[in-house]
mmCIF file of C-alpha atoms and ligand atoms in Angstrom:
data_model
loop_
_atom_site.group_PDB
_atom_site.id
_atom_site.type_symbol
_atom_site.label_atom_id
_atom_site.label_comp_id
_atom_site.label_asym_id
_atom_site.label_seq_id
_atom_site.Cartn_x
_atom_site.Cartn_y
_atom_site.Cartn_z
ATOM 1 C CA UNK A 847 70.646 120.436 148.878
ATOM 2 C CA UNK A 848 71.201 123.434 146.611
ATOM 3 C CA UNK A 849 71.745 126.496 148.798
ATOM 4 C CA UNK A 850 69.485 129.469 148.420
ATOM 5 C CA UNK A 851 70.859 132.689 147.007
ATOM 6 C CA UNK A 852 67.870 134.213 145.332
ATOM 7 C CA UNK A 853 64.234 134.244 146.430
ATOM 8 C CA UNK A 854 61.232 135.150 144.266
ATOM 9 C CA UNK A 855 58.025 136.501 145.743
ATOM 10 C CA UNK A 856 54.638 137.065 144.167
ATOM 11 C CA UNK A 857 51.107 138.011 145.166
ATOM 12 C CA UNK A 858 48.282 136.424 143.202
ATOM 13 C CA UNK A 859 44.473 136.382 143.191
ATOM 14 C CA UNK A 860 42.420 139.213 144.721
ATOM 15 C CA UNK A 861 44.305 141.808 146.740
ATOM 16 C CA UNK A 862 43.951 141.975 150.488
ATOM 17 C CA UNK A 863 45.120 144.294 153.287
ATOM 18 C CA UNK A 864 48.373 142.970 154.763
ATOM 19 C CA UNK A 865 50.034 141.744 151.550
ATOM 20 C CA UNK A 866 52.669 144.467 151.761
ATOM 21 C CA UNK A 867 53.439 143.540 155.356
ATOM 22 C CA UNK A 868 54.281 140.027 154.142
ATOM 23 C CA UNK A 869 56.375 141.285 151.205
ATOM 24 C CA UNK A 870 58.298 143.555 153.567
ATOM 25 C CA UNK A 871 58.886 140.822 156.154
ATOM 26 C CA UNK A 872 60.079 138.234 153.637
ATOM 27 C CA UNK A 873 62.352 140.753 151.899
ATOM 28 C CA UNK A 874 63.888 142.193 155.052
ATOM 29 C CA UNK A 875 64.476 138.878 156.787
ATOM 30 C CA UNK A 876 65.832 137.215 153.640
ATOM 31 C CA UNK A 877 68.278 140.081 153.080
ATOM 32 C CA UNK A 878 69.293 140.955 156.646
ATOM 33 C CA UNK A 879 69.320 137.551 158.285
ATOM 34 C CA UNK A 880 70.492 135.362 155.432
ATOM 35 C CA UNK A 881 72.026 137.627 152.793
ATOM 36 C CA UNK A 882 69.667 136.381 150.070
ATOM 37 C CA UNK A 883 68.636 138.441 147.075
ATOM 38 C CA UNK A 884 64.904 139.016 146.613
ATOM 39 C CA UNK A 885 63.099 139.386 143.304
ATOM 40 C CA UNK A 886 59.547 140.695 143.282
ATOM 41 C CA UNK A 887 57.449 139.162 140.500
ATOM 42 C CA UNK A 888 54.878 141.586 139.101
ATOM 43 C CA UNK A 889 51.156 140.773 138.819
ATOM 44 C CA UNK A 890 51.276 137.246 140.176
ATOM 45 C CA UNK A 891 51.968 134.381 137.785
ATOM 46 C CA UNK A 892 51.468 136.776 134.866
ATOM 47 C CA UNK A 893 54.883 138.236 135.697
ATOM 48 C CA UNK A 894 56.415 134.773 135.438
ATOM 49 C CA UNK A 895 54.793 134.133 132.061
ATOM 50 C CA UNK A 896 55.906 137.509 130.662
ATOM 51 C CA UNK A 897 59.108 138.058 132.628
ATOM 52 C CA UNK A 898 58.064 141.128 134.604
ATOM 53 C CA UNK A 899 59.951 141.496 137.831
ATOM 54 C CA UNK A 900 62.163 143.815 139.859
ATOM 55 C CA UNK A 901 64.715 143.533 142.595
ATOM 56 C CA UNK A 902 63.382 144.190 146.091
ATOM 57 C CA UNK A 903 65.676 145.965 148.503
ATOM 58 C CA UNK A 904 65.500 147.268 152.022
ATOM 59 C CA UNK A 905 64.789 150.714 150.563
ATOM 60 C CA UNK A 906 61.975 149.823 148.216
ATOM 61 C CA UNK A 907 60.049 147.870 150.856
ATOM 62 C CA UNK A 908 60.386 150.758 153.255
ATOM 63 C CA UNK A 909 57.142 152.513 154.192
ATOM 64 C CA UNK A 910 54.850 149.820 152.779
ATOM 65 C CA UNK A 911 53.759 148.201 156.055
ATOM 66 C CA UNK A 912 50.735 150.442 156.370
ATOM 67 C CA UNK A 913 49.759 150.348 152.693
ATOM 68 C CA UNK A 914 46.769 148.350 151.478
ATOM 69 C CA UNK A 915 46.871 146.385 148.223
ATOM 70 C CA UNK A 916 50.173 144.986 146.964
ATOM 71 C CA UNK A 917 53.170 146.885 145.619
ATOM 72 C CA UNK A 918 53.809 143.950 143.272
ATOM 73 C CA UNK A 919 50.373 143.998 141.655
ATOM 74 C CA UNK A 920 48.174 140.949 141.321
ATOM 75 C CA UNK A 921 45.653 139.275 139.058
ATOM 76 C CA UNK A 922 43.282 136.353 139.280
ATOM 77 C CA UNK A 923 43.409 135.724 135.527
ATOM 78 C CA UNK A 924 46.854 134.230 135.057
ATOM 79 C CA UNK A 925 46.724 130.573 136.029
ATOM 80 C CA UNK A 926 49.782 129.293 134.105
ATOM 81 C CA UNK A 927 48.152 125.878 133.686
ATOM 82 C CA UNK A 928 45.138 127.429 131.984
ATOM 83 C CA UNK A 929 46.499 130.682 130.652
ATOM 84 C CA UNK A 930 44.163 132.721 128.431
ATOM 85 C CA UNK A 931 45.715 133.550 125.061
ATOM 86 C CA UNK A 932 43.632 135.894 122.910
ATOM 87 C CA UNK A 933 44.085 136.224 119.157
ATOM 88 C CA UNK A 934 41.533 138.581 117.619
ATOM 89 C CA UNK A 935 38.237 137.638 119.173
ATOM 90 C CA UNK A 936 39.297 134.092 119.908
ATOM 91 C CA UNK A 937 40.561 133.062 123.369
ATOM 92 C CA UNK A 938 42.171 129.704 123.948
ATOM 93 C CA UNK A 939 43.583 128.338 127.195
ATOM 94 C CA UNK A 940 47.108 126.999 127.178
ATOM 95 C CA UNK A 941 49.370 125.272 129.657
ATOM 96 C CA UNK A 942 52.258 127.744 130.001
ATOM 97 C CA UNK A 943 53.732 126.163 133.125
ATOM 98 C CA UNK A 944 56.884 125.219 131.193
ATOM 99 C CA UNK A 945 57.393 128.924 130.336
ATOM 100 C CA UNK A 946 57.060 129.781 134.030
ATOM 101 C CA UNK A 947 59.551 127.088 134.992
ATOM 102 C CA UNK A 948 62.005 128.228 132.296
ATOM 103 C CA UNK A 949 61.728 131.857 133.401
ATOM 104 C CA UNK A 950 62.284 130.931 137.045
ATOM 105 C CA UNK A 951 65.401 129.074 136.042
ATOM 106 C CA UNK A 952 66.656 131.995 133.876
ATOM 107 C CA UNK A 953 66.093 134.292 136.833
ATOM 108 C CA UNK A 954 68.068 131.847 139.011
ATOM 109 C CA UNK A 955 65.300 131.817 141.613
ATOM 110 C CA UNK A 956 66.009 129.101 144.174
ATOM 111 C CA UNK A 957 62.730 129.405 146.075
ATOM 112 C CA UNK A 958 59.429 131.033 145.172
ATOM 113 C CA UNK A 959 57.162 132.501 147.863
ATOM 114 C CA UNK A 960 53.551 132.544 146.634
ATOM 115 C CA UNK A 961 51.065 134.630 148.593
ATOM 116 C CA UNK A 962 47.465 133.926 147.689
ATOM 117 C CA UNK A 963 44.177 132.173 148.299
ATOM 118 C CA UNK A 964 43.147 128.627 147.455
ATOM 119 C CA UNK A 965 43.556 129.080 143.663
ATOM 120 C CA UNK A 966 47.085 130.471 144.007
ATOM 121 C CA UNK A 967 48.065 127.810 146.515
ATOM 122 C CA UNK A 968 46.727 125.122 144.177
ATOM 123 C CA UNK A 969 48.857 126.487 141.316
ATOM 124 C CA UNK A 970 51.842 126.654 143.687
ATOM 125 C CA UNK A 971 51.318 123.015 144.590
ATOM 126 C CA UNK A 972 51.385 122.017 140.913
ATOM 127 C CA UNK A 973 54.604 123.967 140.397
ATOM 128 C CA UNK A 974 56.067 122.212 143.429
ATOM 129 C CA UNK A 975 55.100 118.861 141.922
ATOM 130 C CA UNK A 976 57.025 119.916 138.829
ATOM 131 C CA UNK A 977 60.158 120.521 140.890
ATOM 132 C CA UNK A 978 59.897 124.209 141.852
ATOM 133 C CA UNK A 979 60.826 124.963 145.447
ATOM 134 C CA UNK A 980 57.739 126.757 146.686
ATOM 135 C CA UNK A 981 56.527 128.157 150.017
ATOM 136 C CA UNK A 982 52.890 129.304 150.248
ATOM 137 C CA UNK A 983 51.407 132.028 152.422
ATOM 138 C CA UNK A 984 47.598 132.170 152.724
ATOM 139 C CA UNK A 985 45.726 135.412 152.152
ATOM 140 C CA UNK A 986 42.086 136.396 151.805
ATOM 141 C CA UNK A 987 39.672 138.673 153.562
ATOM 142 C CA UNK A 988 37.219 135.750 153.455
ATOM 143 C CA UNK A 989 39.251 133.756 156.034
ATOM 144 C CA UNK A 990 38.380 130.536 154.239
ATOM 145 C CA UNK A 991 41.739 128.922 153.366
ATOM 146 C CA UNK A 992 42.007 125.343 154.566
ATOM 147 C CA UNK A 993 44.859 124.499 156.945
ATOM 148 C CA UNK A 994 44.923 127.797 158.807
ATOM 149 C CA UNK A 995 42.731 129.181 161.580
ATOM 150 C CA UNK A 996 43.033 132.703 160.252
ATOM 151 C CA UNK A 997 44.185 134.660 157.213
ATOM 152 C CA UNK A 998 45.465 138.225 157.218
ATOM 153 C CA UNK A 999 43.015 140.697 155.687
ATOM 154 C CA UNK A 1000 40.086 139.196 157.567
ATOM 155 C CA UNK A 1001 40.495 141.377 160.637
ATOM 156 C CA UNK A 1002 40.634 144.546 158.527
ATOM 157 C CA UNK A 1003 37.543 143.510 156.552
ATOM 158 C CA UNK A 1004 35.649 142.771 159.773
ATOM 159 C CA UNK A 1005 36.594 146.224 161.124
ATOM 160 C CA UNK A 1006 35.321 147.964 157.996
ATOM 161 C CA UNK A 1007 32.100 145.940 157.847
ATOM 162 C CA UNK A 1008 31.511 146.545 161.570
ATOM 163 C CA UNK A 1009 31.915 150.263 161.077
ATOM 164 C CA UNK A 1010 29.344 150.004 158.304
ATOM 165 C CA UNK A 1011 26.891 148.304 160.650
ATOM 166 C CA UNK A 1012 27.542 150.893 163.366
ATOM 167 C CA UNK A 1013 26.626 153.623 160.930
ATOM 168 C CA UNK A 1014 23.503 151.850 159.727
ATOM 169 C CA UNK A 1015 22.132 151.514 163.269
ATOM 170 C CA UNK A 1016 21.515 155.234 163.716
ATOM 171 C CA UNK A 1017 19.848 155.820 160.382
ATOM 172 C CA UNK A 1018 17.772 152.625 160.684
ATOM 173 C CA UNK A 1019 16.623 153.576 164.167
ATOM 174 C CA UNK A 1020 15.771 157.159 163.196
ATOM 175 C CA UNK A 1021 13.606 156.121 160.255
ATOM 176 C CA UNK A 1022 12.246 152.859 161.672
ATOM 177 C CA UNK A 1023 13.629 150.837 158.807
ATOM 178 C CA UNK A 1024 15.133 147.493 158.030
ATOM 179 C CA UNK A 1025 18.707 148.087 156.852
ATOM 180 C CA UNK A 1026 20.566 145.291 155.116
ATOM 181 C CA UNK A 1027 24.341 145.222 154.813
ATOM 182 C CA UNK A 1028 25.808 142.833 152.242
ATOM 183 C CA UNK A 1029 29.378 141.752 152.902
ATOM 184 C CA UNK A 1030 31.813 139.528 151.022
ATOM 185 C CA UNK A 1031 32.035 135.784 151.557
ATOM 186 C CA UNK A 1032 31.311 133.493 148.626
ATOM 187 C CA UNK A 1033 31.031 130.168 150.342
ATOM 188 C CA UNK A 1034 32.104 131.004 153.877
ATOM 189 C CA UNK A 1035 30.296 133.454 156.132
ATOM 190 C CA UNK A 1036 33.181 134.442 158.422
ATOM 191 C CA UNK A 1037 32.978 138.187 157.714
ATOM 192 C CA UNK A 1038 29.173 138.277 158.087
ATOM 193 C CA UNK A 1039 29.324 136.289 161.321
ATOM 194 C CA UNK A 1040 32.111 138.273 162.990
ATOM 195 C CA UNK A 1041 31.033 141.723 161.799
ATOM 196 C CA UNK A 1042 27.401 140.813 162.455
ATOM 197 C CA UNK A 1043 28.120 139.936 166.062
ATOM 198 C CA UNK A 1044 30.571 142.830 166.562
ATOM 199 C CA UNK A 1045 28.077 145.326 165.134
ATOM 200 C CA UNK A 1046 25.054 143.955 166.970
ATOM 201 C CA UNK A 1047 23.262 142.724 163.836
ATOM 202 C CA UNK A 1048 19.762 141.383 164.488
ATOM 203 C CA UNK A 1049 19.752 138.941 161.573
ATOM 204 C CA UNK A 1050 22.918 137.288 160.233
ATOM 205 C CA UNK A 1051 22.755 135.262 157.035
ATOM 206 C CA UNK A 1052 25.702 133.108 156.007
ATOM 207 C CA UNK A 1053 26.177 130.656 153.123
ATOM 208 C CA UNK A 1054 26.511 127.737 155.525
ATOM 209 C CA UNK A 1055 22.956 128.224 156.870
ATOM 210 C CA UNK A 1056 20.360 128.538 154.084
ATOM 211 C CA UNK A 1057 17.620 130.948 155.133
ATOM 212 C CA UNK A 1058 13.840 131.024 155.034
ATOM 213 C CA UNK A 1059 12.444 134.514 154.298
ATOM 214 C CA UNK A 1060 9.246 133.919 156.264
ATOM 215 C CA UNK A 1061 11.393 132.993 159.279
ATOM 216 C CA UNK A 1062 13.309 136.292 159.015
ATOM 217 C CA UNK A 1063 10.107 138.293 158.449
ATOM 218 C CA UNK A 1064 8.526 136.632 161.497
ATOM 219 C CA UNK A 1065 11.552 137.553 163.591
ATOM 220 C CA UNK A 1066 11.417 141.179 162.459
ATOM 221 C CA UNK A 1067 7.680 141.483 163.151
ATOM 222 C CA UNK A 1068 8.232 139.981 166.592
ATOM 223 C CA UNK A 1069 10.943 142.571 167.256
ATOM 224 C CA UNK A 1070 8.523 145.320 166.226
ATOM 225 C CA UNK A 1071 5.853 143.990 168.568
ATOM 226 C CA UNK A 1072 8.482 144.051 171.317
ATOM 227 C CA UNK A 1073 9.111 147.760 170.684
ATOM 228 C CA UNK A 1074 12.209 147.587 168.459
ATOM 229 C CA UNK A 1075 12.053 150.345 165.906
ATOM 230 C CA UNK A 1076 14.551 148.989 163.422
ATOM 231 C CA UNK A 1077 16.327 145.849 162.317
ATOM 232 C CA UNK A 1078 19.834 145.355 160.992
ATOM 233 C CA UNK A 1079 20.386 142.412 158.662
ATOM 234 C CA UNK A 1080 23.962 141.376 157.795
ATOM 235 C CA UNK A 1081 24.141 139.057 154.812
ATOM 236 C CA UNK A 1082 27.102 137.353 153.150
ATOM 237 C CA UNK A 1083 27.078 137.637 149.352
ATOM 238 C CA UNK A 1084 26.937 133.838 149.121
ATOM 239 C CA UNK A 1085 23.883 133.381 151.341
ATOM 240 C CA UNK A 1086 21.033 131.479 149.719
ATOM 241 C CA UNK A 1087 17.454 130.502 150.598
ATOM 242 C CA UNK A 1088 16.609 126.943 151.590
ATOM 243 C CA UNK A 1089 16.281 125.054 148.309
ATOM 244 C CA UNK A 1090 17.353 128.132 146.311
ATOM 245 C CA UNK A 1091 20.518 129.528 144.850
ATOM 246 C CA UNK A 1092 23.034 132.361 145.209
ATOM 247 C CA UNK A 1093 22.609 135.702 143.424
ATOM 248 C CA UNK A 1094 25.136 136.090 140.624
ATOM 249 C CA UNK A 1095 26.228 139.596 139.690
ATOM 250 C CA UNK A 1096 28.466 138.811 136.717
ATOM 251 C CA UNK A 1097 30.670 136.233 135.077
ATOM 252 C CA UNK A 1098 34.372 137.054 134.810
ATOM 253 C CA UNK A 1099 36.152 135.936 131.675
ATOM 254 C CA UNK A 1100 39.434 134.071 132.134
ATOM 255 C CA UNK A 1101 39.243 133.852 135.911
ATOM 256 C CA UNK A 1102 39.889 130.520 137.587
ATOM 257 C CA UNK A 1103 36.665 131.226 139.515
ATOM 258 C CA UNK A 1104 34.379 132.907 136.937
ATOM 259 C CA UNK A 1105 31.316 133.614 139.110
ATOM 260 C CA UNK A 1106 31.074 136.936 140.928
ATOM 261 C CA UNK A 1107 28.319 137.112 143.477
ATOM 262 C CA UNK A 1108 26.424 140.207 144.526
ATOM 263 C CA UNK A 1109 22.925 141.528 144.959
ATOM 264 C CA UNK A 1110 21.452 139.159 147.510
ATOM 265 C CA UNK A 1111 20.687 142.166 149.739
ATOM 266 C CA UNK A 1112 18.454 143.682 146.999
ATOM 267 C CA UNK A 1113 16.524 140.443 146.622
ATOM 268 C CA UNK A 1114 16.088 139.944 150.350
ATOM 269 C CA UNK A 1115 15.258 143.626 150.862
ATOM 270 C CA UNK A 1116 12.375 143.618 148.386
ATOM 271 C CA UNK A 1117 10.912 140.453 149.829
ATOM 272 C CA UNK A 1118 11.224 141.532 153.453
ATOM 273 C CA UNK A 1119 9.571 144.860 152.704
ATOM 274 C CA UNK A 1120 6.616 142.982 151.195
ATOM 275 C CA UNK A 1121 6.423 140.447 154.004
ATOM 276 C CA UNK A 1122 6.761 142.902 156.915
ATOM 277 C CA UNK A 1123 5.389 146.147 155.509
ATOM 278 C CA UNK A 1124 8.500 147.892 156.891
ATOM 279 C CA UNK A 1125 10.467 150.192 154.624
ATOM 280 C CA UNK A 1126 13.792 148.566 153.744
ATOM 281 C CA UNK A 1127 17.108 149.748 152.332
ATOM 282 C CA UNK A 1128 20.249 147.838 151.449
ATOM 283 C CA UNK A 1129 23.964 148.628 151.170
ATOM 284 C CA UNK A 1130 26.617 146.536 149.444
ATOM 285 C CA UNK A 1131 30.008 146.955 151.138
ATOM 286 C CA UNK A 1132 31.855 145.363 148.221
ATOM 287 C CA UNK A 1133 35.499 146.216 147.678
ATOM 288 C CA UNK A 1134 35.569 148.793 150.469
ATOM 289 C CA UNK A 1135 36.245 145.714 152.615
ATOM 290 C CA UNK A 1136 39.415 144.945 150.679
ATOM 291 C CA UNK A 1137 40.862 148.417 150.244
ATOM 292 C CA UNK A 1138 42.866 150.684 152.486
ATOM 293 C CA UNK A 1139 45.305 150.277 155.300
ATOM 294 C CA UNK A 1140 45.538 146.927 157.125
ATOM 295 C CA UNK A 1141 44.598 146.774 160.809
ATOM 296 C CA UNK A 1142 47.452 146.438 163.350
ATOM 297 C CA UNK A 1143 46.467 142.766 163.786
ATOM 298 C CA UNK A 1144 46.827 142.086 160.048
ATOM 299 C CA UNK A 1145 50.153 143.937 159.893
ATOM 300 C CA UNK A 1146 51.468 141.755 162.702
ATOM 301 C CA UNK A 1147 50.035 138.521 161.274
ATOM 302 C CA UNK A 1148 51.451 139.329 157.823
ATOM 303 C CA UNK A 1149 54.849 140.087 159.350
ATOM 304 C CA UNK A 1150 54.899 136.837 161.312
ATOM 305 C CA UNK A 1151 53.762 134.716 158.362
ATOM 306 C CA UNK A 1152 56.469 136.292 156.167
ATOM 307 C CA UNK A 1153 59.096 135.636 158.811
ATOM 308 C CA UNK A 1154 58.010 132.021 159.273
ATOM 309 C CA UNK A 1155 58.034 131.481 155.497
ATOM 310 C CA UNK A 1156 61.706 132.442 155.415
ATOM 311 C CA UNK A 1157 62.411 130.009 158.274
ATOM 312 C CA UNK A 1158 60.733 127.224 156.293
ATOM 313 C CA UNK A 1159 62.775 127.989 153.204
ATOM 314 C CA UNK A 1160 66.010 128.000 155.200
ATOM 315 C CA UNK A 1161 65.080 124.600 156.641
ATOM 316 C CA UNK A 1162 64.282 123.324 153.148
ATOM 317 C CA UNK A 1163 60.619 122.666 153.962
ATOM 318 C CA UNK A 1164 59.303 123.297 150.450
ATOM 319 C CA UNK A 1165 55.828 122.459 149.171
ATOM 320 C CA UNK A 1166 54.296 123.832 152.358
ATOM 321 C CA UNK A 1167 52.119 126.731 153.377
ATOM 322 C CA UNK A 1168 52.587 128.625 156.628
ATOM 323 C CA UNK A 1169 49.406 128.303 158.656
ATOM 324 C CA UNK A 1170 48.153 129.364 162.074
ATOM 325 C CA UNK A 1171 46.912 126.758 164.552
ATOM 326 C CA UNK A 1172 45.840 128.237 167.854
ATOM 327 C CA UNK A 1173 48.808 130.353 168.955
ATOM 328 C CA UNK A 1174 51.332 128.529 166.777
ATOM 329 C CA UNK A 1175 52.626 128.961 163.267
ATOM 330 C CA UNK A 1176 52.617 125.607 161.532
ATOM 331 C CA UNK A 1177 53.638 124.188 158.181
ATOM 332 C CA UNK A 1178 50.825 122.658 156.172
ATOM 333 C CA UNK A 1179 51.488 120.560 153.056
ATOM 334 C CA UNK A 1180 50.122 122.416 150.015
ATOM 335 C CA UNK A 1181 48.405 119.180 148.966
ATOM 336 C CA UNK A 1182 46.058 119.591 151.944
ATOM 337 C CA UNK A 1183 45.317 123.257 151.296
ATOM 338 C CA UNK A 1184 44.082 123.162 147.737
ATOM 339 C CA UNK A 1185 40.864 121.331 148.539
ATOM 340 C CA UNK A 1186 37.979 123.788 148.726
ATOM 341 C CA UNK A 1187 37.099 126.387 151.329
ATOM 342 C CA UNK A 1188 37.170 126.383 155.109
ATOM 343 C CA UNK A 1189 33.537 126.962 156.046
ATOM 344 C CA UNK A 1190 32.087 128.215 159.317
ATOM 345 C CA UNK A 1191 31.253 125.034 161.270
ATOM 346 C CA UNK A 1192 27.575 124.889 162.133
ATOM 347 C CA UNK A 1193 28.465 124.261 165.777
ATOM 348 C CA UNK A 1194 30.711 127.353 165.942
ATOM 349 C CA UNK A 1195 30.484 128.883 169.400
ATOM 350 C CA UNK A 1196 29.806 132.352 168.019
ATOM 351 C CA UNK A 1197 26.686 131.106 166.214
ATOM 352 C CA UNK A 1198 25.437 129.551 169.431
ATOM 353 C CA UNK A 1199 26.261 132.661 171.476
ATOM 354 C CA UNK A 1200 24.552 134.923 168.957
ATOM 355 C CA UNK A 1201 21.444 132.714 168.854
ATOM 356 C CA UNK A 1202 21.326 132.792 172.668
ATOM 357 C CA UNK A 1203 21.267 136.579 172.433
ATOM 358 C CA UNK A 1204 18.303 136.500 170.070
ATOM 359 C CA UNK A 1205 20.060 136.817 166.711
ATOM 360 C CA UNK A 1206 18.157 135.185 163.847
ATOM 361 C CA UNK A 1207 20.150 133.118 161.325
ATOM 362 C CA UNK A 1208 17.195 132.727 159.021
ATOM 363 C CA UNK A 1209 16.413 129.096 159.799
HETATM 364 O O1 LIG B 1490 37.970 135.987 147.621
HETATM 365 C C1 LIG B 1490 37.875 137.282 148.054
HETATM 366 C C2 LIG B 1490 36.748 138.007 147.433
HETATM 367 O O2 LIG B 1490 36.831 139.231 148.031
HETATM 368 C C3 LIG B 1490 35.351 137.391 147.576
HETATM 369 O O3 LIG B 1490 34.766 137.555 148.825
HETATM 370 C C4 LIG B 1490 34.589 138.102 146.486
HETATM 371 O O4 LIG B 1490 33.506 137.344 146.081
HETATM 372 C C5 LIG B 1490 35.609 138.201 145.411
HETATM 373 O O5 LIG B 1490 36.873 138.192 146.037
HETATM 374 C C6 LIG B 1490 35.478 139.423 144.547
HETATM 375 O O6 LIG B 1490 36.398 139.356 143.521
HETATM 376 P P1 LIG B 1490 36.668 140.506 142.449
HETATM 377 O O7 LIG B 1490 37.643 141.449 143.070
HETATM 378 O O8 LIG B 1490 37.226 139.811 141.282
HETATM 379 O O9 LIG B 1490 35.363 141.186 142.183
#
C-alpha cells in the first residue's frame, strides 16, 4: 500500500461548534505522531474545485480549540458531482469530480479527511468509489447522522437552547403567557427533545411525532385549571401537524438540500392563542445554536474523533467514517452512512420519561 506523506482535511456543509477541535486534533496527531504533512482545503469541496488550500502547522492550529465555526471555511453549495456553474443569469450543474480528483493528485494528497453531515459523507463515499482514500468524520448540531450515537455540536446546541428555555420561563411566568421556542432539527427532533427535557418544557414537538393543535390546547387549558400560570412549548423547526406539512422559510439555490425550514412557532403560536385565549409569544433560536464556542464535551468529542480518524488512516481503513457506539469509537462504512437521517426512535426512553412527568408531545 502507498504510504501516507500528505493528508488533506476539509469541512463541508453547515458549520458546527467543535469543527476546529477536529482540525486541530487531526493536524497535531498527523504531524507529531506520524510526521505527515497536513493541507487544509478551504471552503469544503469548493476549495478542491478551485484549488484553494493552505498548509496546516502546529502553530496555525494553535488556539483554535475553543473557537466556534471552522478556520477552513465551509459551504453547502459545492457538491462536486452537481456543481453549480453560472454564466450570466444561467446556472447549469456539472459533474466536476474529475477536477477534484486531478487537484488532489496535483497536491499529492494521499488521504482526505472529510468532516461533514450526511451530504458531505455521501460525496466522500462517491470519491472513495472513484479511488480517493477518504476518512469521514460526522458533524451536525442536529445529531442525526446514521452510524453514530452522537455528533459533536449537538451538546453545545442543546446547552444554548436550554439556556433559551430557562430565560423564557421567568418572562412567561410573570406575564402568564405561552412562550414557544423554535429550535433547529429538520427531520430529527434531538435538540428539541433534549433541550425540552433539560429546560423543563411543558410541550415538546418533534418531527417524528406529528402533533394535533387541539391536543396541545387541551393540555395547556388543563395546566391553567391546575394553577399553572404559563406554558413553555419547545418545537423543532421540522415539526408538522398530523396530516399536514412543515413550514418552509425559503428555498436555497444550489444547495444539495434546497429547503430551509422556519416559522412553525409563528403558526403554532397564532393557533394556540386562538384556541386557549392565552397571550402567546414565540422565539426562533436559529443560528445562535450553531455559533460560538463549543462546550467542553464537544471539544473532547471532536478531539477524540480527529485522533481516531488518524488511526484509521494509518491502518489503511479508508472509505469509513469514525462513529461513536456506546463508549467506543467505531469505524462505519461510508456506504451505510449516506442513507438518510437518524431519527429519534418513538420508543426513546426520554420520550417515555418526559410523558410520565406530564410533558405533552402533541399527540
Ligand atoms: O443541518 C444543520 C442545520 O442547522 C439544520 O438544523 C437547519 O435546518 C439548517 O442547518 C440551516 O441551514 P442554513 O445555515 O443553510 O440556514
